[in-house]
Tab-separated table of C-alpha atoms in Angstrom:
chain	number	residue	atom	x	y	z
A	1	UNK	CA	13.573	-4.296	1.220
A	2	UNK	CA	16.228	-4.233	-1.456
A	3	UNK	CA	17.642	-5.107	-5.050
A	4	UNK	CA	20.601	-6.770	-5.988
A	5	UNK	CA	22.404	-6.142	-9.521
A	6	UNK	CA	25.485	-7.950	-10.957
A	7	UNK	CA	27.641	-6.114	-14.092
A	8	UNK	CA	29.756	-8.358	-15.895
A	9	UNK	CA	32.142	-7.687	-18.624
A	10	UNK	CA	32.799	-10.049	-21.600
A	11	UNK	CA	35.770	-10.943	-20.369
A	12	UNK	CA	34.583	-11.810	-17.127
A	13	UNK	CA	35.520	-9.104	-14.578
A	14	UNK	CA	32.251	-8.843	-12.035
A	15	UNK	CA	30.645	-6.152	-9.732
A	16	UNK	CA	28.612	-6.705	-7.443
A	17	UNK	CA	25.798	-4.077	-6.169
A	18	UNK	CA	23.277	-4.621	-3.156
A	19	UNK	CA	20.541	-1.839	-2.756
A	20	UNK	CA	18.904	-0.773	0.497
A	21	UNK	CA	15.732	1.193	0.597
A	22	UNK	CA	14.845	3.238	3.135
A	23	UNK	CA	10.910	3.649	1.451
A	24	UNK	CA	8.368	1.283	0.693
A	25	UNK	CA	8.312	-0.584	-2.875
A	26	UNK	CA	6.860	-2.861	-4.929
A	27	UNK	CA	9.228	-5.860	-6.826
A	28	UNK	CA	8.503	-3.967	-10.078
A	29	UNK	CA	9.415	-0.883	-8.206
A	30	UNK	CA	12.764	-2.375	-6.844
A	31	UNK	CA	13.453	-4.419	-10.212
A	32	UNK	CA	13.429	-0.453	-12.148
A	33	UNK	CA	15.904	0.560	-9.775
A	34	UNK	CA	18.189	-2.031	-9.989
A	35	UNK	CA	17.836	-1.449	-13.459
A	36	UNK	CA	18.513	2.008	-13.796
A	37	UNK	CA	21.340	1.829	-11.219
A	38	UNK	CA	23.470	-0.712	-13.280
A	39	UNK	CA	22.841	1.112	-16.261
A	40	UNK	CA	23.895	4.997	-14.483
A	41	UNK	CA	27.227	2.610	-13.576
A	42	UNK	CA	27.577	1.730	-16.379
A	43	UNK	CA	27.095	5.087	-18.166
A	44	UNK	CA	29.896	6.328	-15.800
A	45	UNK	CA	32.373	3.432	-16.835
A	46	UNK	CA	32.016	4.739	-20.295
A	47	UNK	CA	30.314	1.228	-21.359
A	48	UNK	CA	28.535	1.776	-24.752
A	49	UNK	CA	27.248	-1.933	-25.354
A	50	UNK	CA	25.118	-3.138	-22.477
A	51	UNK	CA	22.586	-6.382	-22.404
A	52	UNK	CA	20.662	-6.192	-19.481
A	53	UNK	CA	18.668	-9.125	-17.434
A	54	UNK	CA	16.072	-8.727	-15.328
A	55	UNK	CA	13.297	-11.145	-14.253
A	56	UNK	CA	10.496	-8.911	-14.255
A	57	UNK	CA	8.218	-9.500	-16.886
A	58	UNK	CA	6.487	-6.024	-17.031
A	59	UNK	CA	9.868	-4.009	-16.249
A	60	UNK	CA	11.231	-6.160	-19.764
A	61	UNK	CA	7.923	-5.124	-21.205
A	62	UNK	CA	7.786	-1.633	-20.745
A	63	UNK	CA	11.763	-1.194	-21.920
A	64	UNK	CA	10.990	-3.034	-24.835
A	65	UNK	CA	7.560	-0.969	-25.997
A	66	UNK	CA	5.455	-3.863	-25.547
A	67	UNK	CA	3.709	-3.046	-22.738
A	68	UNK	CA	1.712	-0.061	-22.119
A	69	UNK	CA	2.650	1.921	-18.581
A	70	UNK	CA	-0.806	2.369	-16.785
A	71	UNK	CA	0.548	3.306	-13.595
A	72	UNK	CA	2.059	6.834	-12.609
A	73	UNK	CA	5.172	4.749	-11.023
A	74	UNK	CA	5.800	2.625	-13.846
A	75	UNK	CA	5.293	5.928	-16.510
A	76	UNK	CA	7.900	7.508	-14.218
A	77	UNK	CA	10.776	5.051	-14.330
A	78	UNK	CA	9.940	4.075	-17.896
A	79	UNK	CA	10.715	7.810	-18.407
A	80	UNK	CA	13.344	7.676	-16.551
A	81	UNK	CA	14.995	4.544	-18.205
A	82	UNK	CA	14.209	6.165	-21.746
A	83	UNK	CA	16.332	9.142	-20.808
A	84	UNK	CA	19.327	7.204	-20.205
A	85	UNK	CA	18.980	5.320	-23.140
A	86	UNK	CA	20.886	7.566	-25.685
A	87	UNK	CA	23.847	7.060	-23.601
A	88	UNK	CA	24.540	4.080	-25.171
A	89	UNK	CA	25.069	2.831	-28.378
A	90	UNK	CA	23.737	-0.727	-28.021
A	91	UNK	CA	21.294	-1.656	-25.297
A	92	UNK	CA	19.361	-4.478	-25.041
A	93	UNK	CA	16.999	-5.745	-22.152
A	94	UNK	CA	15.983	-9.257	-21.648
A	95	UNK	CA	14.165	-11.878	-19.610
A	96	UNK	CA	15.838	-14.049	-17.294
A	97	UNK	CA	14.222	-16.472	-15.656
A	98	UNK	CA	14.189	-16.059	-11.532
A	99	UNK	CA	16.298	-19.203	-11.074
A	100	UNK	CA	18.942	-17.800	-13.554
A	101	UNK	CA	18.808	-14.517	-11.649
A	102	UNK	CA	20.022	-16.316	-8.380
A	103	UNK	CA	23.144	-14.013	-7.402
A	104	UNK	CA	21.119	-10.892	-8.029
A	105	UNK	CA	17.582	-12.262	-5.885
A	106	UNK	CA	21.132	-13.253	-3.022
A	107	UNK	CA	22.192	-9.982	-3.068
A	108	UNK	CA	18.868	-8.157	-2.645
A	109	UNK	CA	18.346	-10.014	0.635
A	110	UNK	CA	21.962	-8.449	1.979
A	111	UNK	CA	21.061	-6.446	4.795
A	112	UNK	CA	22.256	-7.608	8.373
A	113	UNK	CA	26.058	-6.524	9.465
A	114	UNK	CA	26.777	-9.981	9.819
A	115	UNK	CA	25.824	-10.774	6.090
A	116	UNK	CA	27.384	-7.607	5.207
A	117	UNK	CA	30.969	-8.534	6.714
A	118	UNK	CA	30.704	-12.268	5.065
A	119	UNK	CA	30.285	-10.292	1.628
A	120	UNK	CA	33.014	-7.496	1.928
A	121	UNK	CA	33.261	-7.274	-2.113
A	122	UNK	CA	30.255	-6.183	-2.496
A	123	UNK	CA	29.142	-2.247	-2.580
A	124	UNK	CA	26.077	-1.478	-0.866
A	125	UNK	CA	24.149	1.295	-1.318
A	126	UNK	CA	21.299	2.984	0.598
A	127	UNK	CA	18.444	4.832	-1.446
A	128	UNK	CA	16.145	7.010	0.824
A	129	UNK	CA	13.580	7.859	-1.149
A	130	UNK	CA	13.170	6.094	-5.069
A	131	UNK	CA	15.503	7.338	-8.229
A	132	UNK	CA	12.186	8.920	-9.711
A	133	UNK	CA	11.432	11.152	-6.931
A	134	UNK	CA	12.127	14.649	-9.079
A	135	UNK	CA	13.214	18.167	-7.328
A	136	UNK	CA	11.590	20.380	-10.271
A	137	UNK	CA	14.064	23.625	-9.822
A	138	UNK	CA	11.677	26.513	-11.193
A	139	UNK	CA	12.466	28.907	-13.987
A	140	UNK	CA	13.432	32.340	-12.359
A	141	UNK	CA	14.800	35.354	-13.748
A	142	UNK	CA	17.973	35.778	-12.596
A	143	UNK	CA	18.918	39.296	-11.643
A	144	UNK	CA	22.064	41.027	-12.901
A	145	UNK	CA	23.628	41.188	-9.941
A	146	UNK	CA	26.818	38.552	-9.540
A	147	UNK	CA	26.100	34.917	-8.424
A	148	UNK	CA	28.554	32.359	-7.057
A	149	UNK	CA	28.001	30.757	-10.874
A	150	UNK	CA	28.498	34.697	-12.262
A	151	UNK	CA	32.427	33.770	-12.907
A	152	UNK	CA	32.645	30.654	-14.382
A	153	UNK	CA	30.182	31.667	-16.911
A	154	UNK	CA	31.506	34.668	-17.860
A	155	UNK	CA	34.799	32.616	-18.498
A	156	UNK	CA	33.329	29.700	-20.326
A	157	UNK	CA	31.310	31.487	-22.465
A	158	UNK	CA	32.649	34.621	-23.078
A	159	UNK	CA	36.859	34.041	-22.011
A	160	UNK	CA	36.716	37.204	-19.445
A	161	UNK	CA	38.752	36.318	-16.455
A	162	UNK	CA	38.929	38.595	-13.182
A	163	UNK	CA	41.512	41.352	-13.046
A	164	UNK	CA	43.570	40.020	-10.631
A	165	UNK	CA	46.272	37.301	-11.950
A	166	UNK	CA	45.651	35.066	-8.562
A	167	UNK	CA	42.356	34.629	-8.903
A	168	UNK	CA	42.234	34.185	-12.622
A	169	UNK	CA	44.379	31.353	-12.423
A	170	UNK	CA	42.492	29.819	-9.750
A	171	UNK	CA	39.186	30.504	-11.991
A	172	UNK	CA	40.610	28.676	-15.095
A	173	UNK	CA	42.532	25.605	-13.059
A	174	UNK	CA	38.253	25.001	-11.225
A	175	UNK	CA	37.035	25.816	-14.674
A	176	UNK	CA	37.915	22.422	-15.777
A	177	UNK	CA	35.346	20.470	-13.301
A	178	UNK	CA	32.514	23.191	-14.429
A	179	UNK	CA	31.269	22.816	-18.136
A	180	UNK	CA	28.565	25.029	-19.876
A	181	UNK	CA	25.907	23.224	-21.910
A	182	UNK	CA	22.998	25.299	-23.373
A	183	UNK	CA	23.027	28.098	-21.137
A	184	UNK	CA	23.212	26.011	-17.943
A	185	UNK	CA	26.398	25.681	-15.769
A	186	UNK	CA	27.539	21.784	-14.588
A	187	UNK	CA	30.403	20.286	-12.544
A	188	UNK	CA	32.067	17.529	-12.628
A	189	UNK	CA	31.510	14.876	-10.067
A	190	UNK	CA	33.540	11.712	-9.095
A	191	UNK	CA	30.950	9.736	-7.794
A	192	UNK	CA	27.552	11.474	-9.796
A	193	UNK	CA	26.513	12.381	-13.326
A	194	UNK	CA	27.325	15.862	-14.288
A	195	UNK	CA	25.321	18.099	-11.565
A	196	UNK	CA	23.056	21.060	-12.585
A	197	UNK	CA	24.459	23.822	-10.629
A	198	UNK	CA	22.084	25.883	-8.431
A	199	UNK	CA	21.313	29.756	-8.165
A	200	UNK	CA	21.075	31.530	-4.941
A	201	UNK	CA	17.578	31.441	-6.122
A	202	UNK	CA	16.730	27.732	-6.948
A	203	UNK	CA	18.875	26.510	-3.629
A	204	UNK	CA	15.803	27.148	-1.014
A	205	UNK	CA	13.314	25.486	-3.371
A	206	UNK	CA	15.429	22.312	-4.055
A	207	UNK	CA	16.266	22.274	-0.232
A	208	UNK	CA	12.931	22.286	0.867
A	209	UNK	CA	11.567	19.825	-2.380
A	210	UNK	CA	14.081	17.225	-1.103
A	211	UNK	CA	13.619	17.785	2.265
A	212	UNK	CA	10.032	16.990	2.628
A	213	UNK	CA	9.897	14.029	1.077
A	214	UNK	CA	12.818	12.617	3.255
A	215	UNK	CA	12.370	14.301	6.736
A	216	UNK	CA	9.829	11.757	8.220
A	217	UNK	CA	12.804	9.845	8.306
A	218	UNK	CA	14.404	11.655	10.658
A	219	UNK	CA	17.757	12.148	8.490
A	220	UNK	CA	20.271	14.271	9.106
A	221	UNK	CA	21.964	17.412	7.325
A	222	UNK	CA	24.893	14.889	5.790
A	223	UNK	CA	21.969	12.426	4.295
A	224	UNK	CA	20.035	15.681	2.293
A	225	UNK	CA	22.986	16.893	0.895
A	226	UNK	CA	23.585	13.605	-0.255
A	227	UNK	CA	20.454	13.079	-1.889
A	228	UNK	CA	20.354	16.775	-3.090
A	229	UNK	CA	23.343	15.350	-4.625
A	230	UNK	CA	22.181	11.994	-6.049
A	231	UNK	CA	19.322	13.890	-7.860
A	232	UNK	CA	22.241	16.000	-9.453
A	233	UNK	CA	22.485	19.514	-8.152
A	234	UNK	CA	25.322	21.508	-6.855
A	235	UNK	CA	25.948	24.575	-4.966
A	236	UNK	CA	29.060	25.659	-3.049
A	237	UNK	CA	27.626	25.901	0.497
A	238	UNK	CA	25.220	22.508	-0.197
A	239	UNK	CA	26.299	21.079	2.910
A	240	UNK	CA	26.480	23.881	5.726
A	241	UNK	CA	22.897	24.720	4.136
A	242	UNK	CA	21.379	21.038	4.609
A	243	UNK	CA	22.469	21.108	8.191
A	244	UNK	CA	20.896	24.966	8.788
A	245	UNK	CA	17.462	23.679	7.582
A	246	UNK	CA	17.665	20.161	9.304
A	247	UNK	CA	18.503	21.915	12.740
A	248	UNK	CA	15.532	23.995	11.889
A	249	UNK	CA	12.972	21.350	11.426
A	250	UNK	CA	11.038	19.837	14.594
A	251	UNK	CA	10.777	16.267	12.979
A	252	UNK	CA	13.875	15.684	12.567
């Protein structure tokens, strides 16, 4: 199944977007998503006066506060959509009637290579499991001792800098992708919202919180970093520690 979005500027520029997913889901299910994900582009492009379109009744509904959410999905991406909401200064959802929604119901149904290579403008991307699946990183108490995350904070918040020139300058020049908001240290991605950065201590819970709900599907160590990384968490050895715990697992 899929979902098929289409932003459009005012004066005219277009982008096209054709989701996969790799999960089971309801149309109300995949008109959220395609929801959210235009409106996460468009929080990235800066955009801060957005009408969106969408010919779900209920998803219009529930953005609007006219319908009530009464079921645990729904509540979720309500929530969801609600939290991305201050991002922009003018946002407006409304109906669209199916046959006006033609381009968007086209690219939903993109999914063969051969309708793939007659579309080559459009972006396609594959969602394994859906935007509200949560990894809920647990309050610990962090022990004194130094933490990958241990110098960048100590340099954004309180300016002290290692003793040895080389490294300080290499501190401060990566100090410019990390930023410190309320305690909690976040780096700058290209291609993803700000990501919460990880302790030593949070990085097996996440890992194995994202990696059940995926690993029925038989993914690989590339594919849970990735979505480690779509639900917005960072940690310096991400990667090499997806592939450890994949290699360790019998179902995949």
């Amino acid at each position: 199944s899929g979902a098929g979005l289409v932003l459009t500027s005012p004066d005219g520029w277009t982008l096209e977007y054709a989701l996969r997913f790799i999960f089971k889901t309801t149309n109300n299910e995949a008109e959220w998503e395609a929801l959210i994900a235009g409106l996460t582009i468009a929080k990235h492009l800066e955009i801060q006066k957005i009408e969106a379109f969408s010919d779900s009744q209920l998803v219009v509904g529930l953005a609007n506060g006219e319908y009530e959410a009464r079921e645990d999905s729904m509540a979720k991406y309500l929530s969801y959509f609600q939290s991305l909401k201050s991002a922009f200064e003018v946002l407006r959802v409304l109906k669209v009637p199916r046959a006006e929604n033609a381009r968007a119901d086209q690219l939903s149904k993109l999914g063969t290579a051969e309708e793939l290579e007659k579309n080559k403008t459009v972006i396609v991307d594959y969602l394994d499991v859906p935007t509200i699946f949560e990894v809920d990183v647990m309050d610990i108490d962090i022990p004194q001792e130094p933490i990958w995350m241990t110098p960048f904070i100590n340099w954004l918040r309180n300016g002290i800098l290692p003793e040895d020139p080389a490294e300080a300058r290499k501190l401060v020049y990566r100090s410019n992708r990390f930023q410190l908001r309320d305690g909690i240290l976040y780096k700058r991605s290209f291609s993803f919202p700000w990501l919460r950065c990880l302790t030593p201590f949070e990085v097996d819970y996440a890992l194995k919180k994202v990696h059940e709900g995926i690993c029925g599907n038989h993914t690989r160590g590339r594919t849970l970093s990735h979505k480690l990384l779509r639900q917005g968490y960072f940690w310096p050895t991400m990667y090499q520690d997806a592939i450890d715990l994949v290699r360790k697992c019998d179902k995949c």
